[in-house]
mmCIF file of C-alpha atoms and ligand atoms in Angstrom:
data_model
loop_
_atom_site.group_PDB
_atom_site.id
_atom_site.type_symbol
_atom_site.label_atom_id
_atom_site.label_comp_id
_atom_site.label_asym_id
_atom_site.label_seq_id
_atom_site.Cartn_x
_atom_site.Cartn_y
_atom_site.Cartn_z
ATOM 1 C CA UNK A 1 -36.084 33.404 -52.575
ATOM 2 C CA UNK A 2 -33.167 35.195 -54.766
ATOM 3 C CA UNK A 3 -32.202 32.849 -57.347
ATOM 4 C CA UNK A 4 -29.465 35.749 -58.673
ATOM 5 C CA UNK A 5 -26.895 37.072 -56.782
ATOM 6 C CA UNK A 6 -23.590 39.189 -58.127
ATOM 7 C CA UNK A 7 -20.386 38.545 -57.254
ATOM 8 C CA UNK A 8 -17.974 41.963 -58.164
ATOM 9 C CA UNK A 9 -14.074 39.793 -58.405
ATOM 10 C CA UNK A 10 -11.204 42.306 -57.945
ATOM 11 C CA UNK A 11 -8.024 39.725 -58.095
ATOM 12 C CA UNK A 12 -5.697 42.771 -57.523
ATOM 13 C CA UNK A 13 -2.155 42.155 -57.734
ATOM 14 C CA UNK A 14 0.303 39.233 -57.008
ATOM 15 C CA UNK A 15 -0.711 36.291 -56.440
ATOM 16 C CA UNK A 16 -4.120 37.860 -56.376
ATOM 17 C CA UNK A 17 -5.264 36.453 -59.902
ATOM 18 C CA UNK A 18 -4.310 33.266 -58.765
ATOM 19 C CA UNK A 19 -5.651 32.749 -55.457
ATOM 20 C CA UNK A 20 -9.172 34.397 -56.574
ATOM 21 C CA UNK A 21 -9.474 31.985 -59.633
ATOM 22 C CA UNK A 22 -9.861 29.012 -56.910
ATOM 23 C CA UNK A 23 -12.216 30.921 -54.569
ATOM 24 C CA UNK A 24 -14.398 31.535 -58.148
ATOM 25 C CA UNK A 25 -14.142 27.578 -59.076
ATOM 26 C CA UNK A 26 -15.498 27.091 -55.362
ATOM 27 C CA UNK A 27 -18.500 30.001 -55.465
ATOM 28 C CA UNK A 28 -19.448 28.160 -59.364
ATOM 29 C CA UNK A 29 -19.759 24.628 -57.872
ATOM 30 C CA UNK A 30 -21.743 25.726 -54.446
ATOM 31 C CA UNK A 31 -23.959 28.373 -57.476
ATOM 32 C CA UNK A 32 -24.560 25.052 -59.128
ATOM 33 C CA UNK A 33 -25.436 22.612 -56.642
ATOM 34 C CA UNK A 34 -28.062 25.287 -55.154
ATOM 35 C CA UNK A 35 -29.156 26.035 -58.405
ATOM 36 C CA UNK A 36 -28.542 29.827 -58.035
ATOM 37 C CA UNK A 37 -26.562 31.557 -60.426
ATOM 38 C CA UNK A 38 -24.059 33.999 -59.240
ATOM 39 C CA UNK A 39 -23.299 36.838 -62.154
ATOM 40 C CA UNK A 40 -19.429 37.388 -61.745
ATOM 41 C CA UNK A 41 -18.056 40.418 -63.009
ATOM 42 C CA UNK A 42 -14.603 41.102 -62.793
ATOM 43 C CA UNK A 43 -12.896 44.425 -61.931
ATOM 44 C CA UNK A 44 -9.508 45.916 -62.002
ATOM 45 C CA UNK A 45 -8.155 47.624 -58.355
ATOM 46 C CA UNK A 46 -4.569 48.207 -57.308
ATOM 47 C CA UNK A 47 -1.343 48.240 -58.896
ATOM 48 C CA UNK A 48 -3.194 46.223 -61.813
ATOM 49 C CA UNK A 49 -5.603 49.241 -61.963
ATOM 50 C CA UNK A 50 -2.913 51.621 -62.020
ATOM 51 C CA UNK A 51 -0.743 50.348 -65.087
ATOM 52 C CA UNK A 52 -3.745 49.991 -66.739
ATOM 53 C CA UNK A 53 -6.311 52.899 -65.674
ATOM 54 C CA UNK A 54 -3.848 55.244 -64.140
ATOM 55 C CA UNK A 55 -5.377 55.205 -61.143
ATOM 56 C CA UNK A 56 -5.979 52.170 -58.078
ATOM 57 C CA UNK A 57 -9.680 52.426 -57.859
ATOM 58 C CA UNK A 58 -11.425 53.316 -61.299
ATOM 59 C CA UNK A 59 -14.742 54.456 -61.242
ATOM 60 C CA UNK A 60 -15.779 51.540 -63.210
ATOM 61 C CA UNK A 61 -14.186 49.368 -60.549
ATOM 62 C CA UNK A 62 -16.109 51.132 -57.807
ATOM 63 C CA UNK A 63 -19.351 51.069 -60.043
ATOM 64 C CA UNK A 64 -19.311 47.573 -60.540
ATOM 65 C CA UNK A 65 -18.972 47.052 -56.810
ATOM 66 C CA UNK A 66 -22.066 49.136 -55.915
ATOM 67 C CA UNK A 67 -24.188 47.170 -58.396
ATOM 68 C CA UNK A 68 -22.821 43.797 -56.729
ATOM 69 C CA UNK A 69 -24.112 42.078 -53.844
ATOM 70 C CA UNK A 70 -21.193 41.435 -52.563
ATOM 71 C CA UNK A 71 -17.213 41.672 -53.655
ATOM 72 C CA UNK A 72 -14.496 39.186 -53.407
ATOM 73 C CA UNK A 73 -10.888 40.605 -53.571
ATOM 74 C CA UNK A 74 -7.747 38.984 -53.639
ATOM 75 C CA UNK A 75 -4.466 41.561 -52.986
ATOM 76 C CA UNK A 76 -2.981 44.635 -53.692
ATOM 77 C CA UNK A 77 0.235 45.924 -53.890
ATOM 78 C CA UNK A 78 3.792 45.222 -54.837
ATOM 79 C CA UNK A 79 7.005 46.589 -55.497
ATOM 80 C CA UNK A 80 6.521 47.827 -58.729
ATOM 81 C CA UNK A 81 4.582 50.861 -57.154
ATOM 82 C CA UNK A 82 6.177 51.289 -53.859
ATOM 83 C CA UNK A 83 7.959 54.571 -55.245
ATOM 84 C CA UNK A 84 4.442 56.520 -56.374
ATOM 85 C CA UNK A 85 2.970 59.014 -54.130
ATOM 86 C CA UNK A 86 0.583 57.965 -51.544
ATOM 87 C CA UNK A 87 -3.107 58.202 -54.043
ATOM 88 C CA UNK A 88 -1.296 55.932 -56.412
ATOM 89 C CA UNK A 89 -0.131 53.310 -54.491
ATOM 90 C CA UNK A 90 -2.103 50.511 -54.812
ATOM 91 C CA UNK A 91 -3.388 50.256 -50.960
ATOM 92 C CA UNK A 92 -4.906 53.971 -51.438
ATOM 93 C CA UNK A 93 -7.412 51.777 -53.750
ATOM 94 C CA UNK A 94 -8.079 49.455 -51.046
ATOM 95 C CA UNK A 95 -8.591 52.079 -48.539
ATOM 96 C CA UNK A 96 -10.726 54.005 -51.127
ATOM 97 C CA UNK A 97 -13.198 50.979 -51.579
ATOM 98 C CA UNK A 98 -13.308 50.331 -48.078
ATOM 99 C CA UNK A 99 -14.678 54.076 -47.709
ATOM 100 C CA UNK A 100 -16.602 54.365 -50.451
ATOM 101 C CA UNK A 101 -18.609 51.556 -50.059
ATOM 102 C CA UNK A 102 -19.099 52.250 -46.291
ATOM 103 C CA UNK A 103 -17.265 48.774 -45.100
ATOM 104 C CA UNK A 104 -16.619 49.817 -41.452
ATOM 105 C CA UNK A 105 -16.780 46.939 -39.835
ATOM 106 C CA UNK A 106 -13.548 44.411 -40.426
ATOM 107 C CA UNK A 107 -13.889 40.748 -39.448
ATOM 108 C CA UNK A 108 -11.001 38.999 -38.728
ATOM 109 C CA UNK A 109 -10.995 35.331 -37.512
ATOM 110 C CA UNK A 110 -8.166 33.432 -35.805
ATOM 111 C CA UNK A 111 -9.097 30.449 -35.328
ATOM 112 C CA UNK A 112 -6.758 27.884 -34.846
ATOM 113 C CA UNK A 113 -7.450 24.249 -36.199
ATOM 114 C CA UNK A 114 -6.016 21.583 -34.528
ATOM 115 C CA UNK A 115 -4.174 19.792 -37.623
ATOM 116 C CA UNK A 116 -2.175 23.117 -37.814
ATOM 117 C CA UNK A 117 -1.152 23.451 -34.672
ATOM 118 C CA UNK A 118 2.403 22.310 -35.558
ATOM 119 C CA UNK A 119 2.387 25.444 -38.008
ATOM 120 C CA UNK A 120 1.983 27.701 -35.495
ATOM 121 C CA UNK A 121 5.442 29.489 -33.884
ATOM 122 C CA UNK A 122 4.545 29.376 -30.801
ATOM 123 C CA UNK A 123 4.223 26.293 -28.190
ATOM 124 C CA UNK A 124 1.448 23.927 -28.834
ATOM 125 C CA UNK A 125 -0.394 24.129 -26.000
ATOM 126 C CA UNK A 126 -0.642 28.051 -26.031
ATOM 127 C CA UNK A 127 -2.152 27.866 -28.918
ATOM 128 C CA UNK A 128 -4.668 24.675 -28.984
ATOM 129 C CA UNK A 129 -8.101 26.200 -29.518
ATOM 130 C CA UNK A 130 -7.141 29.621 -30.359
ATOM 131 C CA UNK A 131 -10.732 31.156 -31.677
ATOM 132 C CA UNK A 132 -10.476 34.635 -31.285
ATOM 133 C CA UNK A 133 -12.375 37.426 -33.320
ATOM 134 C CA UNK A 134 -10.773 40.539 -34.225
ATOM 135 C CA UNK A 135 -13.482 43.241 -35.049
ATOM 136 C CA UNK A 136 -11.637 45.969 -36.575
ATOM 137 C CA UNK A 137 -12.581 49.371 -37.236
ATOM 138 C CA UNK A 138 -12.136 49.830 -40.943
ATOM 139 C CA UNK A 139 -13.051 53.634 -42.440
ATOM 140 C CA UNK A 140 -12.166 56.029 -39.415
ATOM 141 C CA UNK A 141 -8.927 56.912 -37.737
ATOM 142 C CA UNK A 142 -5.634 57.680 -38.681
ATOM 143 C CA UNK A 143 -6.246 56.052 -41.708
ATOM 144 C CA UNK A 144 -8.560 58.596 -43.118
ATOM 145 C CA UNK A 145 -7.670 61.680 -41.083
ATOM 146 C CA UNK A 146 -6.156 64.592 -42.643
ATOM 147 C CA UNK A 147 -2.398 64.406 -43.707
ATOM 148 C CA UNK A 148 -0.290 66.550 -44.499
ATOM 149 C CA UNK A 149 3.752 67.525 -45.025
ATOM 150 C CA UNK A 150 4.928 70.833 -44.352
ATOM 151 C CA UNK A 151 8.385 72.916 -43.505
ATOM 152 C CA UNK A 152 8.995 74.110 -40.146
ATOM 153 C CA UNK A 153 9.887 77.481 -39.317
ATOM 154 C CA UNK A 154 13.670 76.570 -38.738
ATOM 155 C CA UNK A 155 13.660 74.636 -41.939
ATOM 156 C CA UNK A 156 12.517 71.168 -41.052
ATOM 157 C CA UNK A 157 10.419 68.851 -42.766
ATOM 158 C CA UNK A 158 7.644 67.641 -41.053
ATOM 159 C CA UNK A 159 4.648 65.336 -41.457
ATOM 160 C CA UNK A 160 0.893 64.880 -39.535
ATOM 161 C CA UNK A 161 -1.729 62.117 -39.728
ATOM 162 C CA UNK A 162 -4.706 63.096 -37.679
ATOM 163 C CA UNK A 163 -6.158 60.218 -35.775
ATOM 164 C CA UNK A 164 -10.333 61.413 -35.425
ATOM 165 C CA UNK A 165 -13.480 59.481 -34.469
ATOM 166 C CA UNK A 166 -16.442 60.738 -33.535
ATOM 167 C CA UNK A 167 -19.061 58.816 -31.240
ATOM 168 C CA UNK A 168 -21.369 57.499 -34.086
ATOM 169 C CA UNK A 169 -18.196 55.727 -36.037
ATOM 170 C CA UNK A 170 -17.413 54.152 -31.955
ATOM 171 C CA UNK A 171 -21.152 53.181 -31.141
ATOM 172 C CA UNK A 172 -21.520 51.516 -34.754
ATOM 173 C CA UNK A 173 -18.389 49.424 -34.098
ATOM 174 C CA UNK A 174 -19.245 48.718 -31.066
ATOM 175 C CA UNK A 175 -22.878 47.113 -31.769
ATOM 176 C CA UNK A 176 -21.447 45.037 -34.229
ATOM 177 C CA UNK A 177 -18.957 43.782 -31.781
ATOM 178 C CA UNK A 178 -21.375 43.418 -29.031
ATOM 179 C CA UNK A 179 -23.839 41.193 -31.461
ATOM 180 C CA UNK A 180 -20.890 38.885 -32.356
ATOM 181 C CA UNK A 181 -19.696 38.528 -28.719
ATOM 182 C CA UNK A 182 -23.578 37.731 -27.823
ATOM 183 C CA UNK A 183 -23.197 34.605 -30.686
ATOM 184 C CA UNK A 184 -19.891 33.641 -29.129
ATOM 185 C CA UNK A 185 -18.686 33.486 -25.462
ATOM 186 C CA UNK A 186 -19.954 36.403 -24.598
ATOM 187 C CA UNK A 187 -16.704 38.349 -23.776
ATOM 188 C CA UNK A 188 -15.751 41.696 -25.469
ATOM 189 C CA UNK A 189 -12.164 43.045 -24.949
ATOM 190 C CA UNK A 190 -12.045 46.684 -26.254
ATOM 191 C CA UNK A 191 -8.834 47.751 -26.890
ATOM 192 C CA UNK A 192 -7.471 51.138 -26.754
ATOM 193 C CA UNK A 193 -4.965 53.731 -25.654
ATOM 194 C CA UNK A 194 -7.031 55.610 -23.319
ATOM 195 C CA UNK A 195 -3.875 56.437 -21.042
ATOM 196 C CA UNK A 196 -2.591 58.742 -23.698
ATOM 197 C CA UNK A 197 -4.977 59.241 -26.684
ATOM 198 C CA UNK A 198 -8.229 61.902 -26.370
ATOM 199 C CA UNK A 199 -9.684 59.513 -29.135
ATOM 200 C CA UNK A 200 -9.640 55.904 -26.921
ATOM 201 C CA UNK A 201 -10.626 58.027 -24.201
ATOM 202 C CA UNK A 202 -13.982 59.040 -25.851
ATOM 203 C CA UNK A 203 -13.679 55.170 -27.352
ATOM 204 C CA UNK A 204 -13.853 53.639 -24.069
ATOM 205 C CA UNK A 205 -16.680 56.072 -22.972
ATOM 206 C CA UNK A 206 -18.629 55.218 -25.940
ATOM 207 C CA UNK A 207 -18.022 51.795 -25.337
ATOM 208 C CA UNK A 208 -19.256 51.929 -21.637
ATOM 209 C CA UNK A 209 -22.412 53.587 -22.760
ATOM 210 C CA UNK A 210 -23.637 50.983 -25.185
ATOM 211 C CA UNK A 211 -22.335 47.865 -23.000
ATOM 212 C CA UNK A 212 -25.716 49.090 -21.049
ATOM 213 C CA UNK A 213 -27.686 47.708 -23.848
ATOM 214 C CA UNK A 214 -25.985 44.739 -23.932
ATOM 215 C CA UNK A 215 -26.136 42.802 -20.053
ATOM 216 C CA UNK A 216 -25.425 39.585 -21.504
ATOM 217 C CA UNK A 217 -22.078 40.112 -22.905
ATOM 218 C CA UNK A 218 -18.906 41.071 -20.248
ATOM 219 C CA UNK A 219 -17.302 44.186 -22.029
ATOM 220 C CA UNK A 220 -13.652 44.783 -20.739
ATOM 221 C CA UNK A 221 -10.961 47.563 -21.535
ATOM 222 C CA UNK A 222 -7.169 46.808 -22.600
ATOM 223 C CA UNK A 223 -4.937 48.934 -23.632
ATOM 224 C CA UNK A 224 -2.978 47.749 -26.933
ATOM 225 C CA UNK A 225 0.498 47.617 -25.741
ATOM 226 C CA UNK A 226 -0.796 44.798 -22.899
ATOM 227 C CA UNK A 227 -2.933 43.501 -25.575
ATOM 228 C CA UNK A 228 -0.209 42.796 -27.861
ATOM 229 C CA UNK A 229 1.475 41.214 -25.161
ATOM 230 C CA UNK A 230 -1.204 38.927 -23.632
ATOM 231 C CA UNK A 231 -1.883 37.627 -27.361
ATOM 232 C CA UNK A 232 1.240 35.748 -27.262
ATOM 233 C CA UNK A 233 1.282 35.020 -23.837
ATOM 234 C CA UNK A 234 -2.011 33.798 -23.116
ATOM 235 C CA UNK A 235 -4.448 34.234 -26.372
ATOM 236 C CA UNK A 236 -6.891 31.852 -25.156
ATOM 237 C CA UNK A 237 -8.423 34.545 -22.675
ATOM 238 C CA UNK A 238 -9.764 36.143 -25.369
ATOM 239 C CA UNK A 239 -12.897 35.951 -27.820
ATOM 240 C CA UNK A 240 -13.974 39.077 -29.300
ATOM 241 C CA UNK A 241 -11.432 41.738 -29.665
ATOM 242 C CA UNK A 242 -12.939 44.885 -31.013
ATOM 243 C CA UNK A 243 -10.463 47.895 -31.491
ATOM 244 C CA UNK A 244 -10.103 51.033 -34.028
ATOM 245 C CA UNK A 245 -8.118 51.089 -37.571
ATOM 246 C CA UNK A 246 -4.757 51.189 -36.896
ATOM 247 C CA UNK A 247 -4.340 49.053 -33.658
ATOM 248 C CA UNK A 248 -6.653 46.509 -35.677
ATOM 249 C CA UNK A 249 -4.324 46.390 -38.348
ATOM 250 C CA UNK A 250 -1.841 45.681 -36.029
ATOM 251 C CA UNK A 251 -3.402 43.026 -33.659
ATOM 252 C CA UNK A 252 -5.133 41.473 -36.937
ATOM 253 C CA UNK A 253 -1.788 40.281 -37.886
ATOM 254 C CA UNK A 254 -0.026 39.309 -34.789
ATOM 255 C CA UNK A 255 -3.551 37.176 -33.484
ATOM 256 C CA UNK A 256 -3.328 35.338 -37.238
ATOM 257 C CA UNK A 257 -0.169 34.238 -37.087
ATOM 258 C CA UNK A 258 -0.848 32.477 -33.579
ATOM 259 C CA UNK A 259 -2.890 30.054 -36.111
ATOM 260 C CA UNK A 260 -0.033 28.976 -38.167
ATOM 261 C CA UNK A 261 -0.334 30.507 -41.163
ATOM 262 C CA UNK A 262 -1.204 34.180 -42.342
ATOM 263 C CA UNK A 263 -1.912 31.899 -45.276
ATOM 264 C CA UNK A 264 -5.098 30.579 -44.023
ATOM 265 C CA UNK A 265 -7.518 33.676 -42.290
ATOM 266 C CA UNK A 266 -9.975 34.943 -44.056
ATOM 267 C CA UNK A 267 -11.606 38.331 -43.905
ATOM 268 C CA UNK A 268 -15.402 40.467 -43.988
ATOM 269 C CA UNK A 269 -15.378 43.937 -44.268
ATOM 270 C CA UNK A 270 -18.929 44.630 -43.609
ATOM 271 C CA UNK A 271 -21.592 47.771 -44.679
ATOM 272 C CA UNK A 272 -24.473 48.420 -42.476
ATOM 273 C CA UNK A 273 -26.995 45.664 -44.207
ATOM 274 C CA UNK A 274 -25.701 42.629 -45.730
ATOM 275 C CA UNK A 275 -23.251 44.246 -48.172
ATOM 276 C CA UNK A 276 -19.693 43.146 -47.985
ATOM 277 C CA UNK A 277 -16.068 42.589 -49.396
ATOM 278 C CA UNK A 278 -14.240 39.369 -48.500
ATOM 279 C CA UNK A 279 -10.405 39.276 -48.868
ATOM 280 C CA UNK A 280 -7.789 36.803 -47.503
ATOM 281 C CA UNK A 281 -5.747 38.642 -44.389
ATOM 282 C CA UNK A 282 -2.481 37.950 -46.081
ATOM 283 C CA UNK A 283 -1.295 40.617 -48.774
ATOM 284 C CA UNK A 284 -0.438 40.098 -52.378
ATOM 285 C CA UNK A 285 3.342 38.118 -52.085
ATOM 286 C CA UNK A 286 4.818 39.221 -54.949
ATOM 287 C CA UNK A 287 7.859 36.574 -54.439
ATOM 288 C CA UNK A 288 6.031 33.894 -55.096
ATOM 289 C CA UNK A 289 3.311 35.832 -57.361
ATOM 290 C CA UNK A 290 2.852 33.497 -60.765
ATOM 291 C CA UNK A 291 4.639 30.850 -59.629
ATOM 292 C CA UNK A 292 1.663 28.648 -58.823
ATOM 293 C CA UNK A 293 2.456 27.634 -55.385
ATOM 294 C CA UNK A 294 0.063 30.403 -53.544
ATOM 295 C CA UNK A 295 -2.104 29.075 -50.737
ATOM 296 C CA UNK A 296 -5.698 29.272 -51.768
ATOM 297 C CA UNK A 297 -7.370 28.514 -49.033
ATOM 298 C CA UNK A 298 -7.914 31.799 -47.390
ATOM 299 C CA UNK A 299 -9.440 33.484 -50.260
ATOM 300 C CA UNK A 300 -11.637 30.261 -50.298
ATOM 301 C CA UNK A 301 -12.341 30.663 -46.712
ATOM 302 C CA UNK A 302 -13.367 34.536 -47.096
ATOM 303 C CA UNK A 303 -15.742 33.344 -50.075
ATOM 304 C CA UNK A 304 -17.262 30.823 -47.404
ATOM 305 C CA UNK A 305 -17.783 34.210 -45.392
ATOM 306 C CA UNK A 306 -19.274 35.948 -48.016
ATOM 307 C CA UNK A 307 -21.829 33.094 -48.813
ATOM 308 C CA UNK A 308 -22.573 33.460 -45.206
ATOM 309 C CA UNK A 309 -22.825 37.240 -44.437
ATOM 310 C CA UNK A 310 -24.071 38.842 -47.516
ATOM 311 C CA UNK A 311 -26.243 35.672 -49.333
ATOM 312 C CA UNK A 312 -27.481 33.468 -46.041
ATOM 313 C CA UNK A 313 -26.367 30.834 -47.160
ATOM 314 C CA UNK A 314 -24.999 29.550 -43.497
ATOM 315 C CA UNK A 315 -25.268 25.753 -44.807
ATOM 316 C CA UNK A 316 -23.271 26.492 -47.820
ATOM 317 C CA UNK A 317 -20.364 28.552 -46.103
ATOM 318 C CA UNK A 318 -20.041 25.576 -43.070
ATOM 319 C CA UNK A 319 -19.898 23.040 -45.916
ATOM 320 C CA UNK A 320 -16.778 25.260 -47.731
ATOM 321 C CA UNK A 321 -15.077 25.619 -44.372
ATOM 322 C CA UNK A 322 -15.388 21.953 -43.469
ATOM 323 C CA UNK A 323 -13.823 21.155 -46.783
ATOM 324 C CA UNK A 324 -11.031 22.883 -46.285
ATOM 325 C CA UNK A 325 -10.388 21.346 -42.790
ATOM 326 C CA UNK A 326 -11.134 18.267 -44.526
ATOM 327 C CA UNK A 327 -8.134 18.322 -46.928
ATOM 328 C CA UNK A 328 -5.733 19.920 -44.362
ATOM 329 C CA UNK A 329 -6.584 16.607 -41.984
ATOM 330 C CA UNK A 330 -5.756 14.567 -45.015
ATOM 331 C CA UNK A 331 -2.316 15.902 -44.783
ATOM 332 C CA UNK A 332 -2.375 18.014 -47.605
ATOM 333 C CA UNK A 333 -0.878 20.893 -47.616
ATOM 334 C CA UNK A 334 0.944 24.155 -49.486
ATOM 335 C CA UNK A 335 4.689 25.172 -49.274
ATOM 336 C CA UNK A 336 3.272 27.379 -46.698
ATOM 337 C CA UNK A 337 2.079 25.394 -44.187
ATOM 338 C CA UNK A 338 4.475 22.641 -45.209
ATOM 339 C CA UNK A 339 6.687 20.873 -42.521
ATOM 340 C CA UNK A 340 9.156 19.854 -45.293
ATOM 341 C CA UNK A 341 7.895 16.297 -44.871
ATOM 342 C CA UNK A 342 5.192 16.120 -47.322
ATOM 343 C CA UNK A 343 4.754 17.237 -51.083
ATOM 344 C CA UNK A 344 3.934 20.957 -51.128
ATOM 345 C CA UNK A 345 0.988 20.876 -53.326
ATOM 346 C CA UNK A 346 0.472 24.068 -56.074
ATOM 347 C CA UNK A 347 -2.555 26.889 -55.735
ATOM 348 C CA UNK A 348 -4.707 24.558 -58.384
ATOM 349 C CA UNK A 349 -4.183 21.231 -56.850
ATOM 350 C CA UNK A 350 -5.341 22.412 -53.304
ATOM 351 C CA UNK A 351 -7.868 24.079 -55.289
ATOM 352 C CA UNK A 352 -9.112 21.055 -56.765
ATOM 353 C CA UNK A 353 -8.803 18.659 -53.792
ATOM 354 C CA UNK A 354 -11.465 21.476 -52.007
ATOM 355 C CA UNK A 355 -13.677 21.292 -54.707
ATOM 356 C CA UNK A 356 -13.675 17.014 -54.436
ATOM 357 C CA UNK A 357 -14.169 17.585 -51.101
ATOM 358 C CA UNK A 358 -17.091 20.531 -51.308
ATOM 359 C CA UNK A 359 -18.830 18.247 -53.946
ATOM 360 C CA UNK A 360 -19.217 15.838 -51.631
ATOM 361 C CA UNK A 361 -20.198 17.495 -48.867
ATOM 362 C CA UNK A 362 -22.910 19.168 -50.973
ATOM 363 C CA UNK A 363 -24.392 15.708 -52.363
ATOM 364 C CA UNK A 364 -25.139 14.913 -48.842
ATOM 365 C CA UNK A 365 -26.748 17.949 -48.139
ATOM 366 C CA UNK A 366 -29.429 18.407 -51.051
HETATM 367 C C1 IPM B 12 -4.748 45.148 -44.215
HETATM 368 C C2 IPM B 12 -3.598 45.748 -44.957
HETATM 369 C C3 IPM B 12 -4.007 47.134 -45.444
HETATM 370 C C4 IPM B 12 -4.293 47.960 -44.217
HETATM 371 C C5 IPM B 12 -2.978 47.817 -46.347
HETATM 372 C C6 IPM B 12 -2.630 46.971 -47.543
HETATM 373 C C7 IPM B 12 -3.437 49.187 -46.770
HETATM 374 O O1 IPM B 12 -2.460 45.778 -44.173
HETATM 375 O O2 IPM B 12 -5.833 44.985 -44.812
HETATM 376 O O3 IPM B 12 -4.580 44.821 -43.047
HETATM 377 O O4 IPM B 12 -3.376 48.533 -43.608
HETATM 378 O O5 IPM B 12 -5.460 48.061 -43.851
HETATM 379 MG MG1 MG B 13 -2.685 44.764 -42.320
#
């Protein structure tokens, strides 16, 4: 068995640094109690790669990443850069990652735990045992199609982004989706356009063809204005929502905050193989950035997703994840998912109270 694994760390910006120092403290104790090591190396991406590189994604950022076996990233972006030009902004290092390293497939649980079903906005029983998967196309689409500004011949500026998939990008999405929905309730909900875009048209054609190889699993269409609108009216109908870049972006957001708190999903962007990069859903909240009150446990959460997609270590990952649940039913909580009640606890006390928790959940394990 591999006794080394390496962990690239790419805190980003915000409240990045902080967040990602917690997740770190919780990979170290689980590295321990296995008696693995995992080899962190830290690298620079983002705004925090542009003030000090010049650009969002250095090549030594994207270098250390290859050489990884998997990479944990915290946030990018903030104020500070909102005025550059579109390749140095700090998302264009996110997206640039995400490409470069092939990440297509995006992972994005919302699972909704009962203890936070107070959080959520929306009524109580709509949202009791919410546990939806959003399976997000991450390096095609309007995204990464060709843009471009020009001048019109009577003088007015204009602007294109070129939405473009081809059948291999849809197919590849589309198994991965099909394979989670086979683990899961066996429902796929493929979410599209197709009354007005060529490119969900050709989606949902793709998607018909390789729902032959898959009997087991129902495979339905819905177009993403509905969708949006039958999250929030009725998200317990769904299970595994599969759709392309944008309208994942989208969805991704609207299904997590039916949990509660954008401050508690975690995130896989997976390669083909076990290669990944885990980030927290929510961005890089510069308002509260340094202050010490950033909820941690998404980022821990996405390292319990990393342990489990790109090392196997499925006993590992469940033990981090019931941790977490385990100090949330305690009553413990961040000013994020606090009622006003109770003490909002800072980033390194929730921090800590997982890692009491994790250490004993490990003891009874080994
Ligand atoms: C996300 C974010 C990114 C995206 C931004 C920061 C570029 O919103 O991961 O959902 O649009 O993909
Ligand atoms: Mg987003």
């Amino acid at each position: 068995m591999k006794t080394t694994y390496t962990i690239a760390v790419l805190p980003g910006d915000g409240i990045g640094p902080e967040i990602v120092a917690e997740a770190v403290k919780v990979l170290s104790l689980v590295a321990e109690r296995k008696g693995v090591t995992f080899n962190i190396v830290h690298g620079r991406i983002g705004g925090a790669a542009i003030d000090e590189d010049g650009t969002p994604l250095p090549d030594e950022t994207l270098r250390i990443a290859k050489a990884a076996d998997a990479v944990l990233l915290g946030a990018v972006g903030g104020p500070k850069w909102d005025q550059n030009p579109g390749h140095l902004r700090p998302e264009a290092g996110l997206l640039g990652i995400r490409k470069a390293l092939g990440l297509f497939a995006n992972l994005r649980p919302a699972t909704m735990h009962p203890v936070l079903v107070e959080a959520s906005s929306l009524k109580p029983e709509v949202v009791a045992g919410v546990d939806i998967m959003v399976v997000r196309e991450l390096t095609g689409g309007i995204y990464f199609g060709e843009k471009k500004r020009y001048t019109t011949d009577d003088g007015k500026e204009a602007a294109v982004d070129q939405l473009v998939y081809n059948e291999d990008e849809i197919e590849r999405i589309l198994r991965v989706s099909f394979e989670i929905a086979r683990n899961r309730k066996k429902q796929l909900v493929s979410v599209d356009k197709a009354n007005v875009l060529e490119s969900s048209r050709l989606w949902r054609k793709v998607a018909d063809r390789i729902s032959a190889d898959y009997p087991d699993v129902a495979l339905s269409h819905m177009l993403v204005d509905s969708c949006a609108m039958q999250l929030v009216r009725a998200p317990k109908q769904f299970d595994v929502i599969v759709t392309e870049n944008m309208f994942g972006d989208i969805l991704s957001d609207q299904a997590a905050m039916l949990t509660g708190s954008i401050g508690m999903l975690a995130s896989a962007s997976l390669a083909e193989g076990s290669f990944g990069l885990y980030e927290p859903v929510h961005g890089s909240a510069p308002d509260i950035a340094g202050k010490g009150i950033a909820n941690p446990l998404a980022t821990i959460l996405s390292a319990a997703m990393l342990l489990r997609h790109s090392f196997g270590m499925e006993t590992e990952a469940t033990a981090v994840e019931q941790s977490v649940w385990a100090v949330l039913e305690a009553g413990h909580r961040t000013g994020d998912l606090a009622d006003g009640t109770g003490k909002a606890l800072g980033t390194v006390e929730m921090g800590q109270l997982v890692l009491d928790e994790l250490s004993k959940q490990l003891a009874n394990i080994s």
